[in-house]
Short mmCIF file of C-alpha atoms in Angstrom, two decimals:
data_model
loop_
_atom_site.label_atom_id
_atom_site.label_comp_id
_atom_site.label_asym_id
_atom_site.label_seq_id
_atom_site.Cartn_x
_atom_site.Cartn_y
_atom_site.Cartn_z
CA MET N 323 -0.08 0.09 -0.07
CA ASP N 324 2.95 2.28 0.43
CA LYS N 325 3.25 2.88 -3.38
CA GLN N 326 -0.69 3.61 -3.50
CA ILE N 327 -0.26 6.04 -0.59
CA ARG N 328 2.43 8.02 -2.41
CA LEU N 329 0.47 8.01 -5.81
CA TYR N 330 -2.39 9.80 -3.48
CA LEU N 331 -0.08 12.32 -2.20
CA SER N 332 1.50 13.13 -5.40
CA MET N 333 -1.98 13.80 -6.95
CA LYS N 334 -3.27 15.69 -3.98
CA LEU N 335 0.10 17.98 -3.41
CA ALA N 336 0.33 18.50 -7.26
CA THR N 337 -3.38 19.66 -7.57
CA GLU N 338 -2.70 21.76 -4.30
CA THR N 339 0.63 23.50 -5.45
CA HIS N 340 0.00 23.40 -9.20
CA ASN N 341 -3.48 22.76 -10.06
CA LEU N 342 -2.18 19.96 -12.39
CA ASN N 343 -2.00 16.34 -12.12
CA PRO N 344 1.53 14.94 -11.39
CA ASP N 345 1.78 13.97 -15.08
CA ARG N 346 1.44 17.20 -16.28
CA LEU N 347 4.46 18.65 -14.06
CA ASP N 348 7.98 19.52 -15.97
CA ASP N 349 11.12 18.04 -14.61
CA LYS N 350 11.75 20.59 -11.96
CA GLN N 351 8.25 20.69 -10.46
CA GLN N 352 8.43 16.60 -10.59
CA ALA N 353 11.56 16.89 -8.71
CA GLN N 354 9.99 19.39 -5.96
CA LEU N 355 6.91 16.95 -5.57
CA LYS N 356 8.77 13.91 -5.11
CA HIS N 357 10.77 15.84 -2.30
CA SER N 358 7.17 17.00 -0.86
CA VAL N 359 5.61 13.69 -1.06
CA ASP N 360 8.52 12.07 0.94
CA ARG N 361 8.52 14.74 3.57
CA VAL N 362 4.60 14.41 4.02
CA TYR N 363 4.94 10.51 4.00
CA GLN N 364 7.88 10.46 6.58
CA LEU N 365 5.69 12.65 8.99
CA GLN N 366 2.62 10.72 8.38
CA GLN N 367 4.44 7.74 9.27
CA ARG N 368 5.93 9.29 12.52
CA ILE N 369 2.36 10.20 13.68
CA VAL N 370 0.42 6.85 12.86
CA ASN N 371 3.44 5.13 14.73
CA SER N 372 3.44 7.70 17.84
CA ASP N 373 1.94 6.62 21.34
CA GLU N 374 -0.76 9.35 20.81
CA ALA N 375 -2.06 7.43 17.67
CA GLN N 376 -2.57 4.02 19.41
CA SER N 377 -5.80 5.09 21.15
CA VAL N 378 -7.20 6.68 17.97
CA LEU N 379 -9.50 5.07 15.60
CA VAL N 380 -10.72 5.64 12.25
CA SER N 381 -14.07 3.81 11.34
CA LYS N 382 -15.25 2.56 8.07
CA THR N 383 -17.86 5.06 8.05
CA ASP N 384 -15.10 7.88 8.08
CA ILE N 385 -13.18 6.33 5.45
CA GLU N 386 -16.51 5.70 2.99
CA GLN N 387 -17.41 9.41 3.67
CA ALA N 388 -14.17 10.76 2.64
CA TYR N 389 -14.01 8.57 -0.35
CA GLN N 390 -17.49 9.80 -1.39
CA THR N 391 -16.15 13.36 -0.80
CA CYS N 392 -13.26 12.56 -3.44
CA ILE N 393 -15.85 11.27 -6.05
CA SER N 394 -18.03 14.42 -5.42
CA GLN N 395 -15.16 16.74 -6.57
CA CYS N 396 -15.66 15.24 -9.98
CA ASP N 397 -18.17 15.81 -12.35
CA SER N 398 -19.21 12.15 -12.56
CA LEU N 399 -18.35 8.80 -11.40
CA GLN N 400 -16.95 8.07 -14.75
CA GLN N 401 -14.79 10.68 -14.64
CA PHE N 402 -13.49 9.87 -11.23
CA GLN N 403 -12.81 6.51 -12.15
CA ALA N 404 -10.72 7.90 -15.29
CA LEU N 405 -8.80 10.05 -13.02
CA MET N 406 -8.11 7.15 -10.48
CA SER N 407 -7.08 5.10 -13.53
CA SER N 408 -4.74 7.64 -15.04
CA GLN N 409 -2.97 8.39 -11.83
CA GLY N 410 -2.64 4.33 -10.97
CA LEU N 411 -4.79 4.37 -8.05
CA THR N 412 -7.01 1.63 -7.05
CA GLU N 413 -10.06 2.18 -4.99
CA GLN N 414 -8.52 -0.04 -2.09
CA GLY N 415 -5.39 2.08 -2.20
CA LEU N 416 -7.12 5.39 -2.25
CA LYS N 417 -9.12 4.31 1.00
CA ALA N 418 -5.76 3.45 2.66
CA ALA N 419 -4.40 6.50 1.61
CA LEU N 420 -7.47 8.27 3.19
CA ALA N 421 -7.51 6.33 6.04
CA ARG N 422 -3.89 7.26 6.86
CA GLU N 423 -4.76 10.83 6.31
CA LEU N 424 -7.70 10.86 8.57
CA MET N 425 -5.81 9.10 11.41
CA CYS N 426 -3.32 11.89 11.44
CA ASP N 427 -5.77 14.80 11.37
CA LYS N 428 -7.31 12.76 14.36
CA VAL N 429 -4.16 12.51 16.54
CA LEU N 430 -3.47 16.30 15.82
CA ASP N 431 -6.80 17.20 17.01
CA GLU N 432 -6.37 14.98 20.12
CA ILE N 433 -2.97 16.43 20.86
CA SER N 434 -4.17 20.12 20.73
CA ASP N 435 -7.71 19.59 21.98
CA ALA N 436 -6.98 21.07 25.47
CA VAL N 437 -6.46 24.55 24.33
CA PRO N 438 -7.97 27.26 27.10
CA GLU N 439 -10.32 29.59 26.05
CA LEU N 440 -9.20 33.16 25.41
CA PRO N 441 -9.47 35.12 28.41
CA ARG N 442 -12.51 37.82 27.91
CA GLU N 443 -10.17 40.72 29.35
CA GLN N 444 -7.31 39.82 27.01
CA ALA N 445 -9.77 39.95 24.03
CA LEU N 446 -11.17 43.00 24.97
CA ALA N 447 -7.77 44.70 25.21
CA TYR N 448 -6.98 43.32 21.89
CA TYR N 449 -10.24 44.77 20.36
CA GLN N 450 -9.78 48.36 21.95
CA LYS N 451 -6.28 48.37 20.50
CA HIS N 452 -7.25 47.23 17.08
CA LYS N 453 -10.91 48.48 16.84
CA ILE N 454 -10.25 50.17 13.36
CA ASP N 455 -9.80 46.56 12.20
CA PHE N 456 -13.37 46.03 13.02
CA SER N 457 -14.95 49.11 11.75
CA ARG N 458 -15.68 50.44 8.26
CA GLY N 459 -16.47 53.81 6.60
CA ARG N 460 -19.90 55.07 4.90
CA THR N 461 -20.47 52.34 2.24
CA TRP N 462 -22.42 52.96 -0.71
CA LYS N 463 -24.09 50.35 -3.32
CA LEU N 464 -23.42 51.43 -6.74
CA SER N 465 -23.52 50.97 -10.34
CA GLN N 466 -21.14 53.15 -12.89
CA ILE N 467 -20.26 53.80 -16.27
CA LEU N 468 -16.84 54.64 -16.93
CA ILE N 469 -15.38 56.31 -20.09
CA THR N 470 -11.35 56.20 -19.28
CA ILE N 471 -9.11 59.01 -20.47
CA ASN N 472 -5.99 58.12 -22.78
CA PRO N 473 -4.36 60.27 -24.74
CA ASP N 474 -2.95 57.60 -26.91
CA PHE N 475 -6.37 56.94 -28.46
CA GLU N 476 -8.66 59.61 -30.10
CA GLU N 477 -11.83 58.47 -28.70
CA ASN N 478 -10.28 58.53 -25.08
CA ARG N 479 -8.60 61.92 -25.33
CA PRO N 480 -10.09 64.05 -22.30
CA ASP N 481 -12.23 66.45 -24.51
CA ASN N 482 -13.59 63.32 -26.50
CA ALA N 483 -14.17 61.30 -23.55
CA LEU N 484 -16.18 64.25 -21.78
CA LYS N 485 -18.33 64.40 -24.99
CA ARG N 486 -18.98 60.78 -24.82
CA ILE N 487 -19.79 60.43 -21.26
CA ASN N 488 -22.33 63.46 -21.81
CA MET N 489 -23.87 61.73 -24.70
CA VAL N 490 -24.29 58.52 -22.41
CA ARG N 491 -25.70 60.41 -19.70
CA LYS N 492 -28.30 61.87 -22.24
CA GLN N 493 -29.26 58.45 -23.62
CA CYS N 494 -29.99 57.39 -19.90
CA GLU N 495 -33.06 59.42 -20.35
CA HIS N 496 -34.48 56.86 -22.48
CA ILE N 497 -32.51 53.54 -22.56
CA ASP N 498 -31.83 51.18 -19.74
CA PHE N 499 -28.55 52.32 -17.74
CA GLY N 500 -27.61 48.41 -17.46
CA GLN N 501 -27.87 48.21 -21.33
CA LEU N 502 -25.69 51.50 -22.04
CA ALA N 503 -23.13 50.11 -19.26
CA LEU N 504 -22.84 47.15 -21.34
CA GLU N 505 -22.32 48.81 -24.44
CA HIS N 506 -20.03 52.14 -23.35
CA SER N 507 -18.55 51.57 -19.82
CA GLU N 508 -14.91 50.59 -19.83
CA CYS N 509 -15.03 49.05 -16.15
CA PRO N 510 -15.38 45.33 -15.72
CA SER N 511 -18.76 46.01 -14.09
CA ALA N 512 -20.08 46.79 -17.48
CA LEU N 513 -20.53 42.74 -17.77
CA GLU N 514 -22.68 43.20 -14.84
CA ASP N 515 -25.04 46.03 -16.03
CA GLY N 516 -22.77 48.30 -14.51
CA LEU N 517 -23.16 46.98 -10.61
CA LEU N 518 -20.21 47.66 -8.60
CA GLY N 519 -21.66 46.35 -5.41
CA TRP N 520 -20.98 47.83 -2.06
CA CYS N 521 -18.03 50.23 -2.17
CA GLU N 522 -16.60 51.74 1.04
CA GLU N 523 -15.45 55.13 1.42
CA GLY N 524 -11.87 54.66 1.47
CA LYS N 525 -11.72 52.54 -1.75
CA LEU N 526 -13.58 55.29 -3.67
CA HIS N 527 -12.08 58.12 -5.53
CA PRO N 528 -12.41 61.17 -3.30
CA GLU N 529 -14.37 62.86 -6.42
CA ILE N 530 -17.03 60.20 -6.51
CA VAL N 531 -17.46 60.26 -2.57
CA ALA N 532 -17.87 64.12 -2.75
CA GLU N 533 -20.46 63.46 -5.39
CA LEU N 534 -22.13 60.82 -3.45
CA ALA N 535 -22.58 63.07 -0.30
CA GLU N 536 -24.99 65.03 -2.23
CA LEU N 537 -26.47 62.38 -4.87
CA GLU N 538 -30.04 61.26 -4.03
CA GLN N 539 -30.71 57.33 -3.76
CA GLY N 540 -31.54 55.97 -7.34
CA ALA N 541 -30.54 59.37 -9.00
CA LEU N 542 -27.93 59.55 -11.72
CA SER N 543 -24.87 61.68 -11.23
CA GLN N 544 -23.22 64.36 -13.17
CA PRO N 545 -20.17 63.28 -15.15
CA ILE N 546 -17.46 62.80 -12.30
CA GLU N 547 -13.92 63.47 -13.53
CA THR N 548 -11.04 61.37 -11.53
CA GLU N 549 -7.58 60.62 -12.58
CA VAL N 550 -8.81 57.29 -14.39
CA GLY N 551 -11.51 59.34 -16.48
CA TYR N 552 -15.23 60.11 -16.19
CA HIS N 553 -17.88 58.24 -14.40
CA LEU N 554 -21.49 58.37 -14.05
CA VAL N 555 -23.01 56.55 -10.88
CA ILE N 556 -26.04 55.70 -9.51
CA CYS N 557 -26.42 54.93 -5.76
CA HIS N 558 -28.68 52.35 -4.93
CA ASP N 559 -28.41 52.13 -1.01
CA ALA N 560 -26.14 53.77 1.68
CA LYS N 561 -24.91 52.65 4.97
CA PRO N 562 -23.63 54.79 7.72
CA PRO N 563 -20.17 54.44 9.01
CA TYR N 564 -19.94 51.37 11.65
CA VAL N 565 -17.92 49.85 14.29
CA ALA N 566 -18.36 46.31 15.35
CA PRO N 567 -19.23 46.22 18.95
CA PHE N 568 -16.99 43.88 21.27
CA GLU N 569 -19.72 41.18 21.58
CA GLU N 570 -19.98 40.90 18.24
CA VAL N 571 -16.23 40.62 17.39
CA LEU N 572 -15.56 38.32 20.48
CA PRO N 573 -16.66 34.84 18.92
CA PHE N 574 -14.33 35.56 16.05
CA LEU N 575 -11.38 36.59 18.26
CA GLN N 576 -11.98 33.37 20.42
CA GLN N 577 -12.16 31.12 17.02
CA ARG N 578 -8.79 32.81 15.79
CA HIS N 579 -7.28 32.16 19.25
CA LEU N 580 -8.24 28.56 19.22
CA SER N 581 -7.13 27.99 15.50
CA ARG N 582 -3.78 29.58 16.10
CA ALA N 583 -3.34 27.95 19.40
CA LYS N 584 -4.00 24.24 17.97
CA SER N 585 -1.67 25.16 15.18
CA PHE N 586 1.33 26.19 17.26
CA ILE N 587 0.61 23.20 19.64
CA GLN N 588 0.52 20.70 16.59
CA ARG N 589 3.70 22.22 15.03
CA GLN N 590 5.71 21.98 18.58
CA TRP N 591 4.55 18.13 18.62
CA MET N 592 5.52 17.39 15.03
CA ALA N 593 8.83 19.05 15.56
CA GLN N 594 9.20 16.99 18.53
CA LEU N 595 8.53 13.81 16.39
CA THR N 596 10.95 14.65 13.75
CA SER N 597 13.70 15.49 16.15
CA GLN N 598 13.26 12.05 17.82
#
């Protein structure tokens, strides 16, 4: 089964690292992959042979669920079977590799299970010091049509760009904004009928922010000149500045503490295994 386990690790690591099957990698990538597979295989071997692993069980149900998850990642059972065949993997071999992987995951969960909860006062101190990380400025739900300024192209020279945006604004009186965005806008949002979605104050051009301060909801702006060109915007909705209260942030801080603490304990434990 060792060969099957290594084949599984090769396929998994090649997909995670290069988004390719192992047989599609060049010689340099193949050499790097072999080194990674050897390293992961040896680490897994140490974990499953550790004292902590002796009391950990992986059920047939666990293995079958993991196997079915692998199948679900393909478009069909036939595609999954073809992929297995192309990589030299058998059903028995894949299940053995999955069982080994599940065992390692369960052992790591076991050895890092006793992480103490983040003290509330420590979480509060962090929140107060980093409150800006849990806040946002004014936010608007916007659509836009953009005509860029580029002196290298006749139609995008400043005077022509201004004429074009004014022409489009006039057409907005009797033609749907989304249709005009698709036809004229030079922003990627044109493919979404001009919809930009929710935009935060600090990520918008200041000229647009200034216009939004006076623009009524649902109204079409006058052409707005920025460093990239001329914009027409529609504000669909707006949200005031917001600072998340501590009680809202606390679960996130606790979860992040738990994740980091578990990761640290697991790394320390694996380093100890490696040194032995």
